[in-house]
Short mmCIF file of C-alpha atoms in Angstrom, two decimals:
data_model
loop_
_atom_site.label_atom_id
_atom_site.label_comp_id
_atom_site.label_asym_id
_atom_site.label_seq_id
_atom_site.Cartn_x
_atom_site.Cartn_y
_atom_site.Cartn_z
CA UNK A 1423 0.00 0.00 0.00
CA UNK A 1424 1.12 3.50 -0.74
CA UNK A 1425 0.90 4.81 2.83
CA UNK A 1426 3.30 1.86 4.28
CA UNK A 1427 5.45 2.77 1.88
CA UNK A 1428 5.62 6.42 2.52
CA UNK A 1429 5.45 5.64 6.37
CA UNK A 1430 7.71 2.98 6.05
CA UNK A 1431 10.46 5.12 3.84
CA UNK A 1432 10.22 7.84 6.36
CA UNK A 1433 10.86 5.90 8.98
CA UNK A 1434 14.16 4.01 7.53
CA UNK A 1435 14.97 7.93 6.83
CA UNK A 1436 15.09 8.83 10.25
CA UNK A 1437 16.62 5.97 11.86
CA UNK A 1438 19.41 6.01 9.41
CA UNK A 1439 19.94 9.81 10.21
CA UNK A 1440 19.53 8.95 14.24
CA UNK A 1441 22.32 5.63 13.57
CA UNK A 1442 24.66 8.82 12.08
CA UNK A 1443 24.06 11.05 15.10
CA UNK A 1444 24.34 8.55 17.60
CA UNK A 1445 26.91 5.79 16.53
CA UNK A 1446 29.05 7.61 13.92
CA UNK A 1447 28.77 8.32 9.78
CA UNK A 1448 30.77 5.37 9.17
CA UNK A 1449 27.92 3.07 10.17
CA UNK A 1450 25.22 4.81 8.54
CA UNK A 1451 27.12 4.69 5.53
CA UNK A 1452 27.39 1.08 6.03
CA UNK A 1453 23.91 0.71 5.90
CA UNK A 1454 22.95 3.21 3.50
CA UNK A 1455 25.55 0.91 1.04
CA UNK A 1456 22.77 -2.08 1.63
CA UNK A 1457 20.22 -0.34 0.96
CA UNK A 1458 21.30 0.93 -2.33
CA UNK A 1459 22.05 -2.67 -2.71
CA UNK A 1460 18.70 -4.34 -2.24
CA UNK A 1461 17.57 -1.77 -5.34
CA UNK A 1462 20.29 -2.52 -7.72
CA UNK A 1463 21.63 -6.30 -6.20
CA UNK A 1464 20.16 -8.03 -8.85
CA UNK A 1465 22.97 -5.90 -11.24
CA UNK A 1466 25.91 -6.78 -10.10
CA UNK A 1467 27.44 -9.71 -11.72
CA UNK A 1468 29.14 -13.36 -10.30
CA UNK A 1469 27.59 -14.68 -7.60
CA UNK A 1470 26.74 -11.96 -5.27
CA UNK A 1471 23.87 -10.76 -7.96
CA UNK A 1472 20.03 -10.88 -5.61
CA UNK A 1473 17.06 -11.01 -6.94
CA UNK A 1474 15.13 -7.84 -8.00
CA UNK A 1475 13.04 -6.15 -5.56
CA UNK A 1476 10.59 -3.49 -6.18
CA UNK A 1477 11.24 -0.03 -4.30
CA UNK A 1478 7.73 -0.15 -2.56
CA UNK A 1479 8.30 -4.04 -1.22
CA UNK A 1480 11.69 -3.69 -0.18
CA UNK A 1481 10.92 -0.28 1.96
CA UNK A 1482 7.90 -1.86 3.77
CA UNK A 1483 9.75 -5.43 4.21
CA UNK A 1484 12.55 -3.32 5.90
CA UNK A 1485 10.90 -0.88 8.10
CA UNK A 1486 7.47 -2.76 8.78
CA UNK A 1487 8.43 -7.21 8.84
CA UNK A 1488 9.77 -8.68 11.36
CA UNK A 1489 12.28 -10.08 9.79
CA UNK A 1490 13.74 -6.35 8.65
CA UNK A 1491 14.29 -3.12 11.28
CA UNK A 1492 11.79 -4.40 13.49
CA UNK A 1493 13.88 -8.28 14.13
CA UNK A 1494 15.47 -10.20 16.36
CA UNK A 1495 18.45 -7.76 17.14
CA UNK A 1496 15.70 -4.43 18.02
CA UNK A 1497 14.10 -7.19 19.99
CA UNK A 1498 17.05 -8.50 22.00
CA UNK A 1499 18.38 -5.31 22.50
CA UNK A 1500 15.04 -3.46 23.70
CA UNK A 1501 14.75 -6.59 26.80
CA UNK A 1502 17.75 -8.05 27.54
CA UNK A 1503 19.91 -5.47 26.73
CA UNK A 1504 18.63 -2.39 28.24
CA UNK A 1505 18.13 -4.28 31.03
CA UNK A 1506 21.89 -5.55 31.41
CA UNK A 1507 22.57 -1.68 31.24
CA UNK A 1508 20.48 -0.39 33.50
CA UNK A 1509 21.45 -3.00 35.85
CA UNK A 1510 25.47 -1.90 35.08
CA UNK A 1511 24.38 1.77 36.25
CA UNK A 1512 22.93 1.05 39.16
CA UNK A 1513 26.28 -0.43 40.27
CA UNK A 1514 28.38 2.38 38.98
CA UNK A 1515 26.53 4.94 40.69
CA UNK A 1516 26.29 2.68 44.32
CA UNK A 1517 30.06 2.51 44.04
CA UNK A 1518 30.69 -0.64 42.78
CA UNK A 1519 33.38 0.83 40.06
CA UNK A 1520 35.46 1.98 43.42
CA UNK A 1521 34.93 -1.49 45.16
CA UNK A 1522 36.31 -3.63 42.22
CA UNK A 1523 39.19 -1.02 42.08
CA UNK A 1524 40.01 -1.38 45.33
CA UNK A 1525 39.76 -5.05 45.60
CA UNK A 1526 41.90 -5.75 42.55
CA UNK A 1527 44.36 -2.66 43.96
CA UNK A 1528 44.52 -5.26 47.09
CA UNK A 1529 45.36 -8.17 45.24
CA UNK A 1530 47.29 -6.91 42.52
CA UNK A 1531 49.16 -3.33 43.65
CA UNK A 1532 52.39 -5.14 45.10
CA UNK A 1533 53.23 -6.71 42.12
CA UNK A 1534 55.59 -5.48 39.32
CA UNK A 1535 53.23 -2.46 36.82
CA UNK A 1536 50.80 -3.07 39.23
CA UNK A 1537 48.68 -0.37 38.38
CA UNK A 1538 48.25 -2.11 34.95
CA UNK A 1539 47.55 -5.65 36.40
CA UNK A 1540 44.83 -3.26 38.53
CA UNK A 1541 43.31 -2.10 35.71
CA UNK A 1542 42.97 -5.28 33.93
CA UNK A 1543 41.35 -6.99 36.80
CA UNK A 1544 39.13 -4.03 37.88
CA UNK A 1545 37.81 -4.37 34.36
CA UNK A 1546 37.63 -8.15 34.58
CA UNK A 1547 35.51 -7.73 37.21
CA UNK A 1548 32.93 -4.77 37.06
CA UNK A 1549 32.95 -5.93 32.80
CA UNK A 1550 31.87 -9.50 34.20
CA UNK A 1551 28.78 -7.73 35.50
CA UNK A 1552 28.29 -4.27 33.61
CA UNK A 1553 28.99 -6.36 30.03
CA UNK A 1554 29.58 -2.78 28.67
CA UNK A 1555 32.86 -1.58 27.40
CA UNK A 1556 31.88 1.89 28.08
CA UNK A 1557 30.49 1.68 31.71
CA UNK A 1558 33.89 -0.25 32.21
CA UNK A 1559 35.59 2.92 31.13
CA UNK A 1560 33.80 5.79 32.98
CA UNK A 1561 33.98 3.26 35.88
CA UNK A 1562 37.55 2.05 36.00
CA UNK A 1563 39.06 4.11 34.11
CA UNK A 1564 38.57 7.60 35.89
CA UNK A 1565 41.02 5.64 38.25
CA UNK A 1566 43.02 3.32 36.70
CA UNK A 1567 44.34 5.63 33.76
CA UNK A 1568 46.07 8.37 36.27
CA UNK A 1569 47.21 5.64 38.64
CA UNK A 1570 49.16 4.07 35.81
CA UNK A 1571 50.49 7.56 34.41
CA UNK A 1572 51.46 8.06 38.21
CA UNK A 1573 53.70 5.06 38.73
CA UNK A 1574 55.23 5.56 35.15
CA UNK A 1575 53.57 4.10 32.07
CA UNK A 1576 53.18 6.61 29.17
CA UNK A 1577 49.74 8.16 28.76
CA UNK A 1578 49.00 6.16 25.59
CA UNK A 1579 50.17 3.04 27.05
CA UNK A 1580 48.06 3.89 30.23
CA UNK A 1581 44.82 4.62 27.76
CA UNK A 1582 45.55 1.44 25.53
CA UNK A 1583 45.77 -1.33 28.44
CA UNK A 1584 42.23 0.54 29.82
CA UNK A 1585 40.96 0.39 26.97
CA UNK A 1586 41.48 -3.38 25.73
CA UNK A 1587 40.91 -4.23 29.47
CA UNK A 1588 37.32 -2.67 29.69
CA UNK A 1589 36.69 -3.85 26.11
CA UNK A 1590 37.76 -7.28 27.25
CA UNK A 1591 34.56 -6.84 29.69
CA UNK A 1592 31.91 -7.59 27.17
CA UNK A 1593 33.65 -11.00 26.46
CA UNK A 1594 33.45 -11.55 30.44
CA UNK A 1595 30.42 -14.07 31.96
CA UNK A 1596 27.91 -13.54 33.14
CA UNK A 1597 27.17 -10.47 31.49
CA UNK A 1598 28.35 -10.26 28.18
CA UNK A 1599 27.68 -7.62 25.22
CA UNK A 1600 24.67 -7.04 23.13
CA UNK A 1601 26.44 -9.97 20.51
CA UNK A 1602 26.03 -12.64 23.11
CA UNK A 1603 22.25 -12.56 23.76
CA UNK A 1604 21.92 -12.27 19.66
CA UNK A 1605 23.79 -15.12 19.71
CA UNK A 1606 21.50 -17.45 22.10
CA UNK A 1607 18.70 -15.98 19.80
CA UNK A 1608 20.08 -17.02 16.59
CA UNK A 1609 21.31 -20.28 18.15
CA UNK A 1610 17.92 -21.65 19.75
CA UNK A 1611 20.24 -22.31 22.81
CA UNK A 1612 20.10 -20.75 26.23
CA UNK A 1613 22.50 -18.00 27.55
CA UNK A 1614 24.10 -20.34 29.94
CA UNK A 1615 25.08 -22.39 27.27
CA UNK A 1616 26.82 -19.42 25.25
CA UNK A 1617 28.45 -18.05 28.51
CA UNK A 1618 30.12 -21.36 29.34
CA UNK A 1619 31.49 -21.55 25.69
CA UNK A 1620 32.93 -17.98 26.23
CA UNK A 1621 35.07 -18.64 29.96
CA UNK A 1622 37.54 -19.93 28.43
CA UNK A 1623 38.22 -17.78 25.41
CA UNK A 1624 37.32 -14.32 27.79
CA UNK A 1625 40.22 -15.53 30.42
CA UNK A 1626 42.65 -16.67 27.63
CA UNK A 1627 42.07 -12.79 26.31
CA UNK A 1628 42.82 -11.05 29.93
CA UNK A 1629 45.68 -13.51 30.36
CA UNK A 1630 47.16 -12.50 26.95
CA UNK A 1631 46.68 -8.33 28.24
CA UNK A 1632 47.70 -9.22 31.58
CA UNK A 1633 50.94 -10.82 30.26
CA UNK A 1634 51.83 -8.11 27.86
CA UNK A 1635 51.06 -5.46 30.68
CA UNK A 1636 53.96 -7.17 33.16
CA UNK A 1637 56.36 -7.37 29.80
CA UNK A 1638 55.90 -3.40 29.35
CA UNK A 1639 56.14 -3.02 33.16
CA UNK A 1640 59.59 -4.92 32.83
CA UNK A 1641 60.76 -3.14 30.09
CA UNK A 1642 60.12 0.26 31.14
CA UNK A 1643 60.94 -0.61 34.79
CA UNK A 1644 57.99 -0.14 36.26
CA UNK A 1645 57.90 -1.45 40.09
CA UNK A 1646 55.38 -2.15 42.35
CA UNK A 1647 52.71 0.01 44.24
CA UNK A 1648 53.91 1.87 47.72
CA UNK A 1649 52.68 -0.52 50.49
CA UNK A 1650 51.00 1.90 51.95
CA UNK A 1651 48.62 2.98 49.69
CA UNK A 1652 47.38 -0.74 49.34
CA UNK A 1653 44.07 -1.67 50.96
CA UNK A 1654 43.99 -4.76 52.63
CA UNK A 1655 41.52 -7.33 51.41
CA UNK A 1656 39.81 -8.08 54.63
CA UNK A 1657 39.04 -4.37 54.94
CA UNK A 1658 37.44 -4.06 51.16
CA UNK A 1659 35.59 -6.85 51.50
CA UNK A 1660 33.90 -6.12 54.98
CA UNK A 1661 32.70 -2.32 53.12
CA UNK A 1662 31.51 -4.16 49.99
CA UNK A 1663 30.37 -7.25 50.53
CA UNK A 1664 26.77 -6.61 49.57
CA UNK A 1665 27.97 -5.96 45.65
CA UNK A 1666 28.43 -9.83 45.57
CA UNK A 1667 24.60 -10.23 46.49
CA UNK A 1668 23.47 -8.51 43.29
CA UNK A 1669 26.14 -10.67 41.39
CA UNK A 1670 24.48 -13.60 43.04
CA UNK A 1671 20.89 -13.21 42.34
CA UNK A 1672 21.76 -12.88 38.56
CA UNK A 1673 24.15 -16.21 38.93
CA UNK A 1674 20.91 -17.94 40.75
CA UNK A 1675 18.70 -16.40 38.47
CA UNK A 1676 20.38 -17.70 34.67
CA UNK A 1677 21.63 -20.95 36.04
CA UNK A 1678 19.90 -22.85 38.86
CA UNK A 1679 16.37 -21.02 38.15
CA UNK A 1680 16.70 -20.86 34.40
CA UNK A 1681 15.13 -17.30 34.01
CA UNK A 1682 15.48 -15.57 30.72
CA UNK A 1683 18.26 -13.03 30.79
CA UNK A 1684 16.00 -9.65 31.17
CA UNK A 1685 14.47 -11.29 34.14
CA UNK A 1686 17.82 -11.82 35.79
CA UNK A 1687 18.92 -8.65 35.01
CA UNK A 1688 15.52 -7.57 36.46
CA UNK A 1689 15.43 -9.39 39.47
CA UNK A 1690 19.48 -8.06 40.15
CA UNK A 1691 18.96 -4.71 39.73
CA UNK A 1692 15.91 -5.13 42.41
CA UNK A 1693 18.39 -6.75 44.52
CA UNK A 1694 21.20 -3.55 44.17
CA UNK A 1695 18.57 -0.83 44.29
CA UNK A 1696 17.62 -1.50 48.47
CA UNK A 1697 21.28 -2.15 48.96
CA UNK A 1698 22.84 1.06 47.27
CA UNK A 1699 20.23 2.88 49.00
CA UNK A 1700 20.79 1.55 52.50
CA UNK A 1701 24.84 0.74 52.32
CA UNK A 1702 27.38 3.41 51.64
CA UNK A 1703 30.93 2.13 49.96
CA UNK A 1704 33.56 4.67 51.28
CA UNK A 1705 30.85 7.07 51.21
CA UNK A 1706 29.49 6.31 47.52
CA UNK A 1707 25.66 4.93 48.00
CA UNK A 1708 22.53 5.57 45.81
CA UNK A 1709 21.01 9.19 46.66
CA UNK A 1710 17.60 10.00 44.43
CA UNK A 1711 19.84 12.13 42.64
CA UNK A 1712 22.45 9.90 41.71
CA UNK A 1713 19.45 7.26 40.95
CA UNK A 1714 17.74 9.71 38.54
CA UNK A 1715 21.43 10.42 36.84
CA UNK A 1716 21.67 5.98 36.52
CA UNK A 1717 18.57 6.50 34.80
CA UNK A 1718 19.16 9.00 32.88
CA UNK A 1719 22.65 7.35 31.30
CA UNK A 1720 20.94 3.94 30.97
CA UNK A 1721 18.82 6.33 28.71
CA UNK A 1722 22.18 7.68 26.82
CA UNK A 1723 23.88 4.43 26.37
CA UNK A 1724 20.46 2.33 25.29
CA UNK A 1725 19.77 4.73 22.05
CA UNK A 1726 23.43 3.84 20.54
CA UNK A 1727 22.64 0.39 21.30
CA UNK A 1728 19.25 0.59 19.80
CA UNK A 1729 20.29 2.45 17.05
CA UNK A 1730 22.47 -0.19 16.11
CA UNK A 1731 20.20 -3.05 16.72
CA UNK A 1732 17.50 -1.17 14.38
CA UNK A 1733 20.67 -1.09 11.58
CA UNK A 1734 21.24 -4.54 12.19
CA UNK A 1735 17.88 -5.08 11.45
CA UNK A 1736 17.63 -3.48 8.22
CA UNK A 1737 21.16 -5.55 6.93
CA UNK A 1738 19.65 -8.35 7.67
CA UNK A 1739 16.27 -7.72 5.77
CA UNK A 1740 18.58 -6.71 2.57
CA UNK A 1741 20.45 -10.10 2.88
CA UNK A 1742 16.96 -11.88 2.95
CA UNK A 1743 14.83 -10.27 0.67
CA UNK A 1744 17.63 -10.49 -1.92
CA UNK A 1745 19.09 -13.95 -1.22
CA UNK A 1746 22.39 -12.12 -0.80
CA UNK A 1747 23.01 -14.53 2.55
CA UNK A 1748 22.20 -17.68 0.59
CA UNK A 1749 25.22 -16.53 -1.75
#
C-alpha cells in the first residue's frame, strides 16, 4: 500500500539519520551501502547478484516485517539489553566501580606495573557484570588511567591497556555484550550455554593483556605500588560485601532457576537498588539524585545500542529479501 510505503520510507529515513548522530557516519554509511544494494543487487554480476526487488516491497519489508528493522536484534536489545545496562548503572553509581578497584588494587598493587595488572582486573571484574565496554571505562578508568600515568607508564600506554581491558569486559560471563544474547537468539540455545562456551576464550584474552602489561612493566621498569597505599583485602571486603549479592541473584537467576536473561537482570537490579540505598561504599551509596542520573545514562547508552540493533535489522532484511546470505 502507498501509505506503508511512505510511512515505512520515512521511517528508515530517520533511523538512518539517528544511527549517524548517535553511533558515527561510518555506520550509517554502512547501511545506506545495503540499501542501495537491495535496489540494484540483482545488477551486479558473479555470484553476489540478488534477486530484484521493487522499491515499494523492499521499503515496507525493511521498516514494517519482522524479519527487517523491526527483528530479532531491536528485539534483543530493547529486553535483555537495556536491562543488562540499567542493571550496570545502578552499580556504577552505588560505588561498585570503586569497590572492584580497590579489591583488585589489594590483590594486585604489590606486584611489578601493578597499576596495569589493577586495571585489567578491575575491568575483569565490574565488565563481568556491567557487560559494557563503556560503563567499564567511565567506571575504571577515571582511576586506573592516572594511577598508571602516576607510577610511570606513558599516557597512551596507560589509555591502551584501559581500553582493551574494559573492552575485554563484554567478552566476560555472566554479562556479556549485546552480541552474546543475539547469539543465544540465533542459536535456539540458552544463555548459559553461550556463557560457558565464552570462559575460556574471555580468560585466555585477559591472560594475553595481563601478560603483555607485566612485559611493558619490565621493560620500562615499572615497580610495584607503595605498600601503603594498598588496601587490605579483609578491609574491602567487609565495606563491599553486599555488591556480591546482586552478582548472586543474577548467577541464581540464569543458572539454577533458568530465568530468561531480562528477568535476571531484572530481578538483580531489584536486589542492588535496596542495597545502594541503605549501604554506603567509602561514602558512595545511591542518593535519588544519583538514581535519577543511573537512569538517565541507561537512557544515553540504550539509544546507541538501539540504534544499532534497528541497523542490524535493516542488513539483515537486505540479505533476505535479496538472497544475498544464501550466496
Amino acid at each position: 500500500p502507498v501509505d506503508a510505503t511512505i510511512a515505512g520510507g520515512l521511517l528508515i529515513v530517520l533511523v538512518l539519520e539517528a544511527l549517524r548522530r548517535s553511533a558515527g557516519a561510518f555506520l550509517a554509511i554502512v547501511v545506506a551501502v545495503f540499501l542501495l544494494y537491495g535496489l540494484v543487487g540483482h545488477l551486479v554480476p558473479g555470484d553476489l547478484q540478488g534477486r530484484q526487488v521493487a522499491l515499494d516491497r523492499l521499503t515496507v519489508y525493511l521498516s514494517i516485517d519482522s524479519n527487517g528493522m523491526l527483528g530479532l536484534p531491536l528485539m534483543v536489545t530493547a529486553t535483555a539489553v537495556v536491562m543488562f545496562v540499567l542493571f550496570g548503572a545502578f552499580l556504577t553509581a552505588s560505588g561498585g566501580g570503586k569497590f572492584f578497584t580497590d579489591l583488585s588494587m589489594a590483590g594486585m598493587g604489590r606486584y611489578r606495573g601493578g597499576p596495569a595488572k589493577i586495571a585489567i582486573t578491575a575491568s575483569a571484574l565490574f565488565g563481568s557484570i556491567s557487560g559494557s565496554a563503556v560503563a567499564n571505562v567511565a567506571s575504571t578508568g577515571i582511576v586506573t588511567i592516572p594511577m598508571m600515568k602516576d607510577a610511570g607508564f606513558k599516557p597512551r600506554i596507560a589509555g591502551a591497556i584501559e581500553a582493551v581491558a574494559s573492552t575485554g569486559g563484554q567478552l566476560m560471563p555472566p554479562v556479556m555484550g549485546a552480541a552474546a544474547f543475539l547469539m543465544a537468539e540465533f542459536l535456539q540455545v540458552g544463555y548459559g550455554t553461550v556463557v560457558t562456551a565464552a570462559l575460556i576464550p574471555a580468560l585466555l584474552y585477559f591472560l594475553a593483556v595481563f601478560v603483555q602489561a607485566d612485559l611493558i612493566s619490565a621493560r620500562d621498569g615499572i615497580a610495584a605500588m607503595d605498600p601503603v597505599g594498598i588496601p587490605q583485602v579483609g578491609r574491602v571486603m567487609l565495606s563491599g560485601w553486599y555488591f556480591i549479592i546482586p552478582f548472586a541473584v543474577l548467577i541464581g537467576a540464569l543458572f539454577w532457576f533458568g530465568q530468561r536473561p531480562e528477568a535476571a537482570a531484572f530481578w538483580a537490579s531489584a536486589a542492588m537498588l535496596p542495597l545502594g540505598l541503605l549501604l554506603r561504599y567509602q561514602g558512595n551509596g545511591l542518593t535519588l539524585t544519583n538514581l535519577w542520573n543511573a537512569i538517565i545514562s541507561t537512557g544515553n547508552i540504550v539509544v546507541d545500542i538501539v540504534m544499532i540493533g534497528a541497523a542490524a535489522g535493516l542488513i539483515i532484511g537486505v540479505l533476505n529479501i535479496t538472497s544475498l546470505g544464501f550466496a
